[in-house]
Structure formats: C-alpha cells, structure tokens
Amino acid sequence: MTGTPRRFLLPLLLAASATLASAQPAAITAIKAGRLIDPESGTALANQVIIIEGEKIKAVGSGLAIPAGAAVIDLSKLTVLPGLVDTHTHTAITYKEKPESDYYYLTYVTDSTPLRAIQAASNVIQLLSSGFTVIRDVGNNALYADTALRQAIEQGWIPGPTVIPSGPMIGSTGGQFWPTPEMYKQHNIMFPEYIDANSPDEIVRAVRENMLFGARTIKLCIDCKPWGYSVDDIRLAISEAAKGGCKVEGHVQTPEGAQRAIDAGIYIIAHGFALTPEQHKQMGEKGIFLAGTDTPFTRYHGTEAGFKTNVAKLRDAWEKKVPLTFSTDFDYWNERMKDEKTGAWLTRGEMSIAFLDTWKAAGIPPADTLRAMTINGYRAADVIKERGPIKPGLFADFIAVTGDPLTDIDALRNVQFVMKNGMVFKKDGVMLPEKFFHPGPVRTPGGRWTR
C-alpha cells in the first residue's frame, strides 16, 4: 500500500474538518443601543453601535458602519449595560422550612449531589434571565456540583452565567458544623460540604485538591470555630492558590477573624456583619473586596433588626471606600416566596435582585451601586480581562433595561434583553434559550474542562 497509512487517515480527516470549521467566518451581529452605560465612569452615551463577531465584541461607537449581512438587533429604545455579578451565592443548596426546619445540615444529608446539581442548573438559568452574567458560587455545593455546573455551561449544555466555583469550603475541624463524635469520626460527615484542613500540609493539600477538581476561587472558613486560621495559615492558602491562578475569599463571623484575614491580605471578605468601622477603613486602604451578603427584610426572609444592622454596616463600608460588591448568599426557600400582586412564584433571579432594597436603604448612590454590581464584581471574580466591560476584544455579555439605572437603580428589576457570549438569551422580556442547548461539548475539545 502506498500513500498515507490508514491508521493516520482518520486523525488527518478530523484535523482537516476542524480546520475547515474554524475557517468559517464567525457570525456578525450589530446592536443599536439607545443609551450605552459605562459603569466604571458612571456615564452614558446615546445612539451607540456594538459590533459582535462570534462570541466577542469587535467594535463599539457611534456612527459605526454595520457590516453587510450582519444580524441587526434594535435596542434603540433601551439602555444597554454590562451584565450583573453576584459575588457570593450558592446555587446547589436550598435549605427549606419543611422538612428540615431551615437546618442545612439536614439538607446536605437528605439531598444528593445529582439532585442539587440539577437544581443548580435551574437556578443559573433563572439568574441569567434577571441579568446576572457572572456569579461566584462559593461552597456548600455537595461533591463539586459547582465545578460541574461551570463545565456544563462552558460546553454548551445549558445556558447560564459564567460560574466562578470554589469547590468545598476549606476549614479547620468541624467546618461550620458541630457534629457528634459518631458522625464526625465514623461517618466522615464533613466531606464534601467542607474539607478539614488543620495543619499547613493539610491546607496546601485542600487548596490543590479543589483546584484539581475545577475550582476557580478558594474559600476559607476563617473563624467558623474559636481556633480558626492564623494569619500565617491564611497567607499560606493565598500563596498556594496563586499557583493555580486563584484568589482567596475568607468567610468571617467575628471581628478577630476578620482582622486576621485583613492582616493576611486576603482578596475578598465574605459577610459584613462582624466588621468594625476601623476594619472597613483598613479594607478601603488595602483594596480588599467586600461581599457583604447584605440581606434585605422581606415577607419571606430576614428580620427588621437584622436589616437595620445590614444597612448601617453597608453604609459605613461605602463611606470608608471599601471596594463593594453585590452579593446575596442565597441558599434558602419557603412557601412565601411569591409575588404579592400576582401570587406567582418568584424566581431565583428576582429574589437576588431584591437585595437592592438594602443598598437603597443605605443611601448608596445608584451609580455606585451599579459599579459594585458590575465592574467591582468582575474584578472580584477575576474575569475583567476577559468579560464584563463592553469593550472590543471582550466576550459579548450585556443586558438592556427600559429605564436608567444611573439615576434609578430599580430599572435593573426589569431586564428586557440578555446577551451571553454573543448569543441572545432574552429579548423583549422573553427567554430564548434554545440556541444554548447542544448534545455535546461545543467549546472544549474532547469534553474536558480547561482553564
């Protein structure tokens, strides 16, 4: 036999097919934006055109020529802006009043990882519909349901935001649980909800293990137990995470734990209720992001006293120039989660955007709130070089609303248009998800998740 051996023909044909596919011109879309907001500067320009080639933005400006054959989307009556970010949420756990009496320890025992992963898939579709194009999914996601969720979205199996997963939270003995000796020693009840790491070697192992299984951020339980992590422990985790390109978030619940996290130079502090004014000042000076999880008081969750505390803490953090982000810590459900007027169930996205109530009560200017929900969120999620701002070369992720969120932040409660990776997910207030679904991987060859 002469010529190319048969055993080489199939790889060559596959390579040629891939080359031909990549040689096909990417689809061109032109967006006519009535107003285009730049949240970083807090300004807007009228009558802008956004040219999108494939998944990315090619050009932005006024009077741009629309390429021949481009699909034109007319948003000239709407305000276009970058997608929103929730920097601290939990898509794969939902503790309930019934049957577990809001005790998520029981949710973890009764709900399997596959069930929680399917619920996470539903939650991210709801979040995308409300304009959230990036989320940080930080812990309490069973056996890496969060990293699987990111992979499924990237491979084109379901629509959803860009997910920045942490894998299981890393903590010293017990995590946030206080288990019995039998449950802890005999049944290993901690994993996978938490990874025990009590020594420097165990901290290094836990960080590496999470990154191995797809984590894109690392979450430490700084002070979930009185012994907690020292400044040196936290610095070790930060150093090890950096080797895998990850930033570190610290869950804090005491002023002492918060101070250790600040002294260690942590990237993000989660939960703001234990922070003092002096610590806000230090965070502002050091540029440490705050994911305050600023829960509002609603008919289905929270208390009036807790709401007042959250409002005061958020206001003080803003006054001290802490880099604020929008975060919800959403992980609960009850039968009161319905629209008061229609009686319809509220979506995860609608309940997440309701956290604007705290920001409004704190008197945070709309432009600053919007900056926290976008630019600061992209920086905290460490994606701002790839997606977020509406600039040439970045992924085409943006939303459109009828009002002006620079003057009325409540305009974000009624998202009419969502584009993710250059594809229309929502138009005229209606989800159009069919183009996001595929039977196999469409972005990562071989089905492997890559960085």
Short mmCIF file of C-alpha atoms in Angstrom, two decimals:
data_model
loop_
_atom_site.label_atom_id
_atom_site.label_comp_id
_atom_site.label_asym_id
_atom_site.label_seq_id
_atom_site.Cartn_x
_atom_site.Cartn_y
_atom_site.Cartn_z
CA MET A 1 0.00 0.00 0.00
CA THR A 2 1.34 3.42 -0.94
CA GLY A 3 0.45 6.90 0.32
CA THR A 4 -0.78 7.70 3.81
CA PRO A 5 -1.22 4.68 6.12
CA ARG A 6 -4.84 4.01 7.03
CA ARG A 7 -4.22 4.42 10.72
CA PHE A 8 -3.37 8.08 10.06
CA LEU A 9 -6.34 8.85 7.80
CA LEU A 10 -8.95 9.40 10.49
CA PRO A 11 -6.84 11.86 12.54
CA LEU A 12 -6.00 13.75 9.36
CA LEU A 13 -9.64 13.91 8.29
CA LEU A 14 -10.67 15.12 11.74
CA ALA A 15 -7.95 17.76 11.73
CA ALA A 16 -8.98 18.91 8.26
CA SER A 17 -12.61 19.08 9.34
CA ALA A 18 -11.68 21.17 12.39
CA THR A 19 -9.58 23.47 10.20
CA LEU A 20 -12.45 23.98 7.77
CA ALA A 21 -14.86 24.65 10.63
CA SER A 22 -12.53 27.19 12.17
CA ALA A 23 -12.08 28.83 8.79
CA GLN A 24 -15.78 29.57 8.50
CA PRO A 25 -16.45 33.27 9.16
CA ALA A 26 -17.94 33.99 12.57
CA ALA A 27 -21.47 35.36 12.63
CA ILE A 28 -21.69 39.14 12.82
CA THR A 29 -24.29 40.88 14.98
CA ALA A 30 -24.88 44.60 15.26
CA ILE A 31 -26.59 46.08 18.32
CA LYS A 32 -28.20 49.51 18.10
CA ALA A 33 -28.14 50.86 21.67
CA GLY A 34 -30.29 53.85 22.57
CA ARG A 35 -28.01 54.53 25.54
CA LEU A 36 -24.83 52.69 26.49
CA ILE A 37 -23.68 52.85 30.11
CA ASP A 38 -20.07 52.67 31.28
CA PRO A 39 -20.48 51.77 34.98
CA GLU A 40 -16.84 52.43 35.80
CA SER A 41 -17.10 56.13 34.94
CA GLY A 42 -20.80 56.38 35.73
CA THR A 43 -21.54 57.87 32.31
CA ALA A 44 -23.73 57.02 29.32
CA LEU A 45 -23.52 57.71 25.59
CA ALA A 46 -26.51 57.94 23.25
CA ASN A 47 -27.02 56.10 19.95
CA GLN A 48 -24.13 53.67 20.09
CA VAL A 49 -23.49 50.64 17.89
CA ILE A 50 -21.91 47.43 19.15
CA ILE A 51 -20.45 45.09 16.52
CA ILE A 52 -20.09 41.48 17.67
CA GLU A 53 -18.14 38.82 15.80
CA GLY A 54 -18.87 35.36 17.08
CA GLU A 55 -18.66 35.45 20.88
CA LYS A 56 -16.70 38.67 21.24
CA ILE A 57 -17.12 42.40 20.81
CA LYS A 58 -15.33 43.73 17.73
CA ALA A 59 -16.14 47.44 17.87
CA VAL A 60 -18.16 49.98 19.88
CA GLY A 61 -19.01 53.56 18.93
CA SER A 62 -21.37 55.99 17.31
CA GLY A 63 -21.89 56.02 13.56
CA LEU A 64 -20.19 52.67 13.02
CA ALA A 65 -20.94 51.12 9.64
CA ILE A 66 -22.95 47.92 10.02
CA PRO A 67 -21.25 45.13 8.03
CA ALA A 68 -23.17 43.63 5.13
CA GLY A 69 -25.08 40.52 6.18
CA ALA A 70 -24.93 41.31 9.89
CA ALA A 71 -27.90 40.42 12.07
CA VAL A 72 -29.22 43.71 13.46
CA ILE A 73 -30.82 43.93 16.91
CA ASP A 74 -32.58 47.20 17.59
CA LEU A 75 -32.29 48.26 21.24
CA SER A 76 -32.57 51.94 20.40
CA LYS A 77 -35.37 52.42 22.94
CA LEU A 78 -33.43 50.70 25.72
CA THR A 79 -30.42 51.31 27.95
CA VAL A 80 -27.62 48.81 27.36
CA LEU A 81 -25.10 47.99 30.11
CA PRO A 82 -22.76 45.20 31.22
CA GLY A 83 -24.27 42.12 32.82
CA LEU A 84 -24.61 41.90 36.59
CA VAL A 85 -22.46 39.95 39.07
CA ASP A 86 -23.42 38.14 42.27
CA THR A 87 -20.09 37.67 44.05
CA HIS A 88 -21.35 35.28 46.71
CA THR A 89 -24.13 32.81 46.09
CA HIS A 90 -24.93 29.09 46.42
CA THR A 91 -26.77 27.51 43.50
CA ALA A 92 -26.63 23.88 44.64
CA ILE A 93 -28.10 24.01 48.12
CA THR A 94 -31.57 25.08 49.18
CA TYR A 95 -32.50 24.58 52.78
CA LYS A 96 -36.21 24.76 53.50
CA GLU A 97 -38.65 25.34 56.34
CA LYS A 98 -40.14 21.94 55.52
CA PRO A 99 -38.98 19.30 56.14
CA GLU A 100 -35.57 20.36 57.55
CA SER A 101 -36.65 23.42 59.57
CA ASP A 102 -34.10 25.67 57.81
CA TYR A 103 -31.27 23.49 59.05
CA TYR A 104 -28.99 22.97 56.06
CA TYR A 105 -27.04 20.24 57.85
CA LEU A 106 -30.12 18.08 57.19
CA THR A 107 -30.41 19.32 53.60
CA TYR A 108 -26.89 18.07 52.98
CA VAL A 109 -27.79 14.68 54.42
CA THR A 110 -31.05 14.26 52.52
CA ASP A 111 -30.32 15.86 49.10
CA SER A 112 -27.90 14.05 46.82
CA THR A 113 -25.25 15.72 44.70
CA PRO A 114 -27.06 14.86 41.41
CA LEU A 115 -30.31 16.38 42.70
CA ARG A 116 -28.53 19.51 43.88
CA ALA A 117 -26.65 19.81 40.58
CA ILE A 118 -29.92 19.72 38.63
CA GLN A 119 -31.35 22.41 40.87
CA ALA A 120 -28.20 24.48 40.32
CA ALA A 121 -28.79 24.23 36.57
CA SER A 122 -32.30 25.59 37.04
CA ASN A 123 -31.07 28.37 39.34
CA VAL A 124 -28.46 29.68 36.92
CA ILE A 125 -30.98 29.88 34.08
CA GLN A 126 -33.19 31.98 36.36
CA LEU A 127 -30.23 34.18 37.33
CA LEU A 128 -29.26 34.75 33.71
CA SER A 129 -32.81 35.81 32.91
CA SER A 130 -32.52 38.53 35.57
CA GLY A 131 -29.30 39.83 34.04
CA PHE A 132 -26.62 38.05 36.08
CA THR A 133 -23.91 37.07 33.61
CA VAL A 134 -21.24 36.22 36.21
CA ILE A 135 -21.63 34.54 39.60
CA ARG A 136 -19.17 33.35 42.23
CA ASP A 137 -20.55 30.05 43.54
CA VAL A 138 -18.73 29.66 46.83
CA GLY A 139 -19.17 26.44 48.76
CA ASN A 140 -21.99 24.25 50.04
CA ASN A 141 -22.34 22.66 46.62
CA ALA A 142 -22.06 18.98 47.57
CA LEU A 143 -19.48 16.93 45.65
CA TYR A 144 -18.25 19.63 43.21
CA ALA A 145 -21.66 20.34 41.70
CA ASP A 146 -20.41 23.92 41.20
CA THR A 147 -17.40 22.97 39.08
CA ALA A 148 -19.58 20.58 37.06
CA LEU A 149 -22.06 23.42 36.56
CA ARG A 150 -19.37 25.67 35.14
CA GLN A 151 -18.22 22.90 32.83
CA ALA A 152 -21.77 22.19 31.59
CA ILE A 153 -22.35 25.86 30.76
CA GLU A 154 -18.99 26.18 29.01
CA GLN A 155 -19.65 23.07 26.94
CA GLY A 156 -22.95 24.44 25.73
CA TRP A 157 -25.25 22.02 27.50
CA ILE A 158 -27.27 24.67 29.34
CA PRO A 159 -27.45 28.47 29.37
CA GLY A 160 -26.12 30.25 32.41
CA PRO A 161 -23.77 32.89 33.77
CA THR A 162 -20.02 32.45 33.86
CA VAL A 163 -19.61 30.47 37.09
CA ILE A 164 -16.57 31.01 39.33
CA PRO A 165 -16.70 27.90 41.56
CA SER A 166 -14.82 27.34 44.80
CA GLY A 167 -15.43 23.65 45.44
CA PRO A 168 -16.00 22.71 49.09
CA MET A 169 -15.21 25.34 51.70
CA ILE A 170 -11.90 24.72 53.48
CA GLY A 171 -11.99 24.94 57.26
CA SER A 172 -10.45 23.64 60.45
CA THR A 173 -12.03 20.72 62.28
CA GLY A 174 -15.81 20.78 62.02
CA GLY A 175 -16.20 23.49 59.40
CA GLN A 176 -19.48 25.24 60.20
CA PHE A 177 -20.94 22.05 61.67
CA TRP A 178 -20.81 20.83 65.27
CA PRO A 179 -21.16 17.08 64.60
CA THR A 180 -21.32 14.27 67.11
CA PRO A 181 -18.25 12.06 67.53
CA GLU A 182 -20.06 9.26 65.67
CA MET A 183 -20.95 11.44 62.69
CA TYR A 184 -17.52 13.05 62.50
CA LYS A 185 -15.25 10.08 63.22
CA GLN A 186 -17.27 7.16 61.87
CA HIS A 187 -19.28 8.66 59.03
CA ASN A 188 -16.99 11.46 57.81
CA ILE A 189 -19.98 13.80 57.75
CA MET A 190 -17.87 16.86 56.93
CA PHE A 191 -16.87 15.98 53.37
CA PRO A 192 -17.81 17.06 50.77
CA GLU A 193 -19.61 20.01 52.35
CA TYR A 194 -16.31 21.03 53.95
CA ILE A 195 -12.69 19.95 53.70
CA ASP A 196 -10.94 19.63 57.05
CA ALA A 197 -7.52 21.27 56.96
CA ASN A 198 -5.83 21.77 60.31
CA SER A 199 -2.13 21.97 59.51
CA PRO A 200 -0.03 23.73 56.86
CA ASP A 201 0.31 20.48 54.92
CA GLU A 202 -3.45 19.91 55.04
CA ILE A 203 -4.16 23.47 53.90
CA VAL A 204 -1.86 23.02 50.90
CA ARG A 205 -3.47 19.67 50.07
CA ALA A 206 -7.01 21.09 50.32
CA VAL A 207 -6.26 24.08 48.09
CA ARG A 208 -4.58 21.89 45.50
CA GLU A 209 -7.40 19.36 45.61
CA ASN A 210 -10.05 21.99 44.93
CA MET A 211 -8.08 23.47 42.06
CA LEU A 212 -7.51 19.99 40.63
CA PHE A 213 -11.27 19.45 40.50
CA GLY A 214 -12.01 22.75 38.79
CA ALA A 215 -12.18 25.47 41.44
CA ARG A 216 -11.51 28.97 40.10
CA THR A 217 -11.52 30.61 43.54
CA ILE A 218 -10.72 29.31 47.01
CA LYS A 219 -12.92 29.83 50.06
CA LEU A 220 -11.59 29.60 53.61
CA CYS A 221 -13.72 29.38 56.74
CA ILE A 222 -11.53 31.79 58.71
CA ASP A 223 -13.22 31.67 62.10
CA CYS A 224 -16.03 29.13 61.97
CA LYS A 225 -14.53 27.66 65.12
CA PRO A 226 -12.89 29.54 68.00
CA TRP A 227 -9.46 28.20 66.99
CA GLY A 228 -9.83 29.27 63.36
CA TYR A 229 -6.99 30.11 61.00
CA SER A 230 -3.98 32.23 61.85
CA VAL A 231 -2.53 35.00 59.67
CA ASP A 232 0.21 32.60 58.56
CA ASP A 233 -2.38 29.92 57.68
CA ILE A 234 -4.29 32.39 55.52
CA ARG A 235 -1.14 33.63 53.81
CA LEU A 236 -0.19 30.04 53.03
CA ALA A 237 -3.56 29.44 51.38
CA ILE A 238 -3.24 32.68 49.39
CA SER A 239 0.24 31.69 48.18
CA GLU A 240 -0.83 28.18 47.21
CA ALA A 241 -3.99 29.37 45.44
CA ALA A 242 -1.96 31.85 43.40
CA LYS A 243 -0.01 28.95 41.90
CA GLY A 244 -3.24 27.82 40.27
CA GLY A 245 -4.38 31.31 39.31
CA CYS A 246 -6.97 31.55 42.08
CA LYS A 247 -7.86 34.30 44.55
CA VAL A 248 -8.98 33.59 48.13
CA GLU A 249 -12.21 34.58 49.85
CA GLY A 250 -12.49 34.43 53.62
CA HIS A 251 -15.78 33.67 55.38
CA VAL A 252 -15.66 35.71 58.59
CA GLN A 253 -18.08 35.88 61.50
CA THR A 254 -16.05 37.55 64.24
CA PRO A 255 -14.06 40.81 64.37
CA GLU A 256 -10.99 38.82 65.40
CA GLY A 257 -11.23 36.52 62.39
CA ALA A 258 -11.84 39.47 60.10
CA GLN A 259 -8.70 41.19 61.40
CA ARG A 260 -6.57 38.12 60.72
CA ALA A 261 -7.94 37.97 57.17
CA ILE A 262 -7.20 41.66 56.65
CA ASP A 263 -3.68 41.34 58.09
CA ALA A 264 -3.01 38.39 55.77
CA GLY A 265 -4.03 40.43 52.73
CA ILE A 266 -6.98 38.29 51.68
CA TYR A 267 -8.65 39.20 48.37
CA ILE A 268 -12.34 39.09 49.40
CA ILE A 269 -14.08 39.09 52.77
CA ALA A 270 -17.48 37.42 52.81
CA HIS A 271 -20.22 38.68 55.14
CA GLY A 272 -20.10 42.13 56.63
CA PHE A 273 -21.97 41.80 59.92
CA ALA A 274 -18.85 41.33 62.11
CA LEU A 275 -16.74 44.08 60.55
CA THR A 276 -15.93 47.21 62.54
CA PRO A 277 -15.56 50.77 61.19
CA GLU A 278 -11.81 50.52 61.72
CA GLN A 279 -11.72 47.31 59.69
CA HIS A 280 -13.70 48.98 56.92
CA LYS A 281 -11.03 51.69 56.89
CA GLN A 282 -8.27 49.10 56.58
CA MET A 283 -10.10 47.27 53.78
CA GLY A 284 -10.52 50.53 51.89
CA GLU A 285 -6.83 51.31 52.22
CA LYS A 286 -5.76 47.81 51.18
CA GLY A 287 -8.32 47.39 48.40
CA ILE A 288 -9.89 44.26 49.92
CA PHE A 289 -13.23 43.47 48.30
CA LEU A 290 -16.32 43.02 50.46
CA ALA A 291 -19.06 40.55 49.59
CA GLY A 292 -21.26 41.70 52.44
CA THR A 293 -24.29 39.48 51.64
CA ASP A 294 -26.49 42.42 52.62
CA THR A 295 -29.81 40.67 53.22
CA PRO A 296 -32.99 42.77 52.99
CA PHE A 297 -36.03 42.32 55.20
CA THR A 298 -38.80 40.74 53.15
CA ARG A 299 -42.01 38.91 53.92
CA TYR A 300 -40.20 35.63 53.23
CA HIS A 301 -36.81 36.19 54.89
CA GLY A 302 -34.85 38.28 57.37
CA THR A 303 -35.75 40.46 60.34
CA GLU A 304 -36.23 44.18 60.78
CA ALA A 305 -33.39 44.34 63.32
CA GLY A 306 -31.05 42.41 61.06
CA PHE A 307 -31.96 44.64 58.14
CA LYS A 308 -31.12 47.80 60.11
CA THR A 309 -27.74 46.31 61.02
CA ASN A 310 -27.03 45.36 57.40
CA VAL A 311 -27.98 48.83 56.20
CA ALA A 312 -25.74 50.55 58.75
CA LYS A 313 -22.78 48.25 58.02
CA LEU A 314 -23.12 48.72 54.26
CA ARG A 315 -23.36 52.49 54.61
CA ASP A 316 -20.23 52.62 56.78
CA ALA A 317 -18.29 50.40 54.36
CA TRP A 318 -19.26 52.70 51.47
CA GLU A 319 -18.23 55.79 53.44
CA LYS A 320 -14.85 54.17 54.22
CA LYS A 321 -14.36 53.49 50.47
CA VAL A 322 -14.31 49.71 50.75
CA PRO A 323 -14.44 48.11 47.27
CA LEU A 324 -18.04 46.92 47.48
CA THR A 325 -19.61 44.10 45.50
CA PHE A 326 -23.20 42.89 45.19
CA SER A 327 -23.73 39.54 46.94
CA THR A 328 -26.68 37.55 48.25
CA ASP A 329 -25.58 34.31 49.97
CA PHE A 330 -28.81 32.90 48.54
CA ASP A 331 -29.47 29.31 49.64
CA TYR A 332 -33.00 29.10 51.11
CA TRP A 333 -36.62 28.62 50.11
CA ASN A 334 -40.09 28.77 51.64
CA GLU A 335 -43.69 28.89 50.52
CA ARG A 336 -43.97 32.67 50.98
CA MET A 337 -41.70 33.39 48.04
CA LYS A 338 -44.46 34.64 45.79
CA ASP A 339 -45.26 37.90 44.05
CA GLU A 340 -47.62 39.86 46.28
CA LYS A 341 -49.72 41.09 43.36
CA THR A 342 -49.91 38.01 41.11
CA GLY A 343 -49.29 35.16 43.53
CA ALA A 344 -46.73 33.70 41.09
CA TRP A 345 -43.55 32.11 42.39
CA LEU A 346 -40.57 34.43 42.43
CA THR A 347 -37.50 33.26 40.54
CA ARG A 348 -34.01 32.98 41.99
CA GLY A 349 -33.09 35.98 39.87
CA GLU A 350 -35.97 38.11 41.13
CA MET A 351 -35.17 37.30 44.74
CA SER A 352 -31.49 38.04 44.17
CA ILE A 353 -32.12 41.46 42.60
CA ALA A 354 -34.36 42.26 45.59
CA PHE A 355 -31.15 42.77 47.60
CA LEU A 356 -31.17 46.23 46.04
CA ASP A 357 -33.51 47.13 48.93
CA THR A 358 -30.55 47.16 51.32
CA TRP A 359 -28.46 49.35 49.04
CA LYS A 360 -31.31 51.83 48.61
CA ALA A 361 -31.98 51.96 52.35
CA ALA A 362 -28.26 52.61 52.94
CA GLY A 363 -28.44 55.60 50.64
CA ILE A 364 -25.78 54.28 48.24
CA PRO A 365 -25.99 56.36 45.03
CA PRO A 366 -27.29 54.38 42.05
CA ALA A 367 -24.06 54.88 40.10
CA ASP A 368 -22.02 53.41 42.97
CA THR A 369 -24.44 50.52 43.36
CA LEU A 370 -24.20 49.78 39.65
CA ARG A 371 -20.40 49.91 39.81
CA ALA A 372 -20.48 47.37 42.66
CA MET A 373 -22.80 45.11 40.65
CA THR A 374 -20.61 45.20 37.56
CA ILE A 375 -17.01 46.49 37.48
CA ASN A 376 -16.16 45.63 41.09
CA GLY A 377 -17.84 42.27 40.63
CA TYR A 378 -15.75 41.47 37.55
CA ARG A 379 -12.59 42.40 39.44
CA ALA A 380 -13.57 40.33 42.47
CA ALA A 381 -14.37 37.38 40.19
CA ASP A 382 -11.03 37.96 38.43
CA VAL A 383 -12.60 37.95 34.94
CA ILE A 384 -12.36 41.63 33.99
CA LYS A 385 -9.63 40.99 31.40
CA GLU A 386 -11.95 38.58 29.58
CA ARG A 387 -15.54 39.71 30.09
CA GLY A 388 -17.70 42.34 31.70
CA PRO A 389 -17.00 45.80 30.30
CA ILE A 390 -18.45 46.44 26.84
CA LYS A 391 -15.14 46.84 25.07
CA PRO A 392 -13.56 45.39 21.90
CA GLY A 393 -11.87 42.06 22.43
CA LEU A 394 -14.00 41.01 25.40
CA PHE A 395 -16.86 38.50 25.43
CA ALA A 396 -20.21 39.94 24.39
CA ASP A 397 -22.08 39.75 27.70
CA PHE A 398 -24.57 42.54 28.34
CA ILE A 399 -28.15 43.39 29.21
CA ALA A 400 -30.70 46.07 28.41
CA VAL A 401 -33.39 47.73 30.52
CA THR A 402 -36.09 50.32 29.88
CA GLY A 403 -35.03 52.88 32.48
CA ASP A 404 -31.77 54.49 33.56
CA PRO A 405 -30.03 52.63 36.41
CA LEU A 406 -27.58 55.53 36.85
CA THR A 407 -30.47 57.54 38.32
CA ASP A 408 -32.95 54.80 39.29
CA ILE A 409 -31.33 51.52 40.29
CA ASP A 410 -34.74 49.82 40.29
CA ALA A 411 -34.53 49.78 36.49
CA LEU A 412 -32.48 46.61 36.96
CA ARG A 413 -35.55 44.77 38.23
CA ASN A 414 -36.97 44.58 34.71
CA VAL A 415 -34.32 43.22 32.35
CA GLN A 416 -35.64 43.10 28.79
CA PHE A 417 -32.61 41.80 26.93
CA VAL A 418 -29.70 39.48 27.79
CA MET A 419 -26.78 38.51 25.59
CA LYS A 420 -24.24 35.94 26.77
CA ASN A 421 -21.15 35.03 24.74
CA GLY A 422 -22.62 36.80 21.72
CA MET A 423 -25.88 34.83 21.78
CA VAL A 424 -29.28 36.28 22.58
CA PHE A 425 -30.75 34.63 25.67
CA LYS A 426 -33.59 37.07 26.33
CA LYS A 427 -35.34 39.54 24.04
CA ASP A 428 -38.39 41.73 24.61
CA GLY A 429 -38.54 40.32 28.13
CA VAL A 430 -38.86 36.71 26.91
CA MET A 431 -36.22 33.98 27.31
CA LEU A 432 -34.98 32.40 24.07
CA PRO A 433 -32.71 29.65 25.36
CA GLU A 434 -32.90 27.11 22.55
CA LYS A 435 -29.63 28.13 20.88
CA PHE A 436 -27.74 27.49 24.12
CA PHE A 437 -28.56 23.78 24.23
CA HIS A 438 -26.27 21.27 22.50
CA PRO A 439 -25.94 17.46 22.69
CA GLY A 440 -22.17 17.59 23.12
CA PRO A 441 -19.29 19.89 24.01
CA VAL A 442 -19.03 22.86 21.68
CA ARG A 443 -16.23 24.87 23.25
CA THR A 444 -13.80 22.40 24.86
CA PRO A 445 -12.39 19.68 22.54
CA GLY A 446 -12.78 16.20 23.93
CA GLY A 447 -15.24 17.31 26.58
CA ARG A 448 -12.51 18.26 29.04
CA TRP A 449 -12.91 21.41 31.09
CA THR A 450 -9.97 23.72 30.54
CA ARG A 451 -8.84 26.98 32.09
#
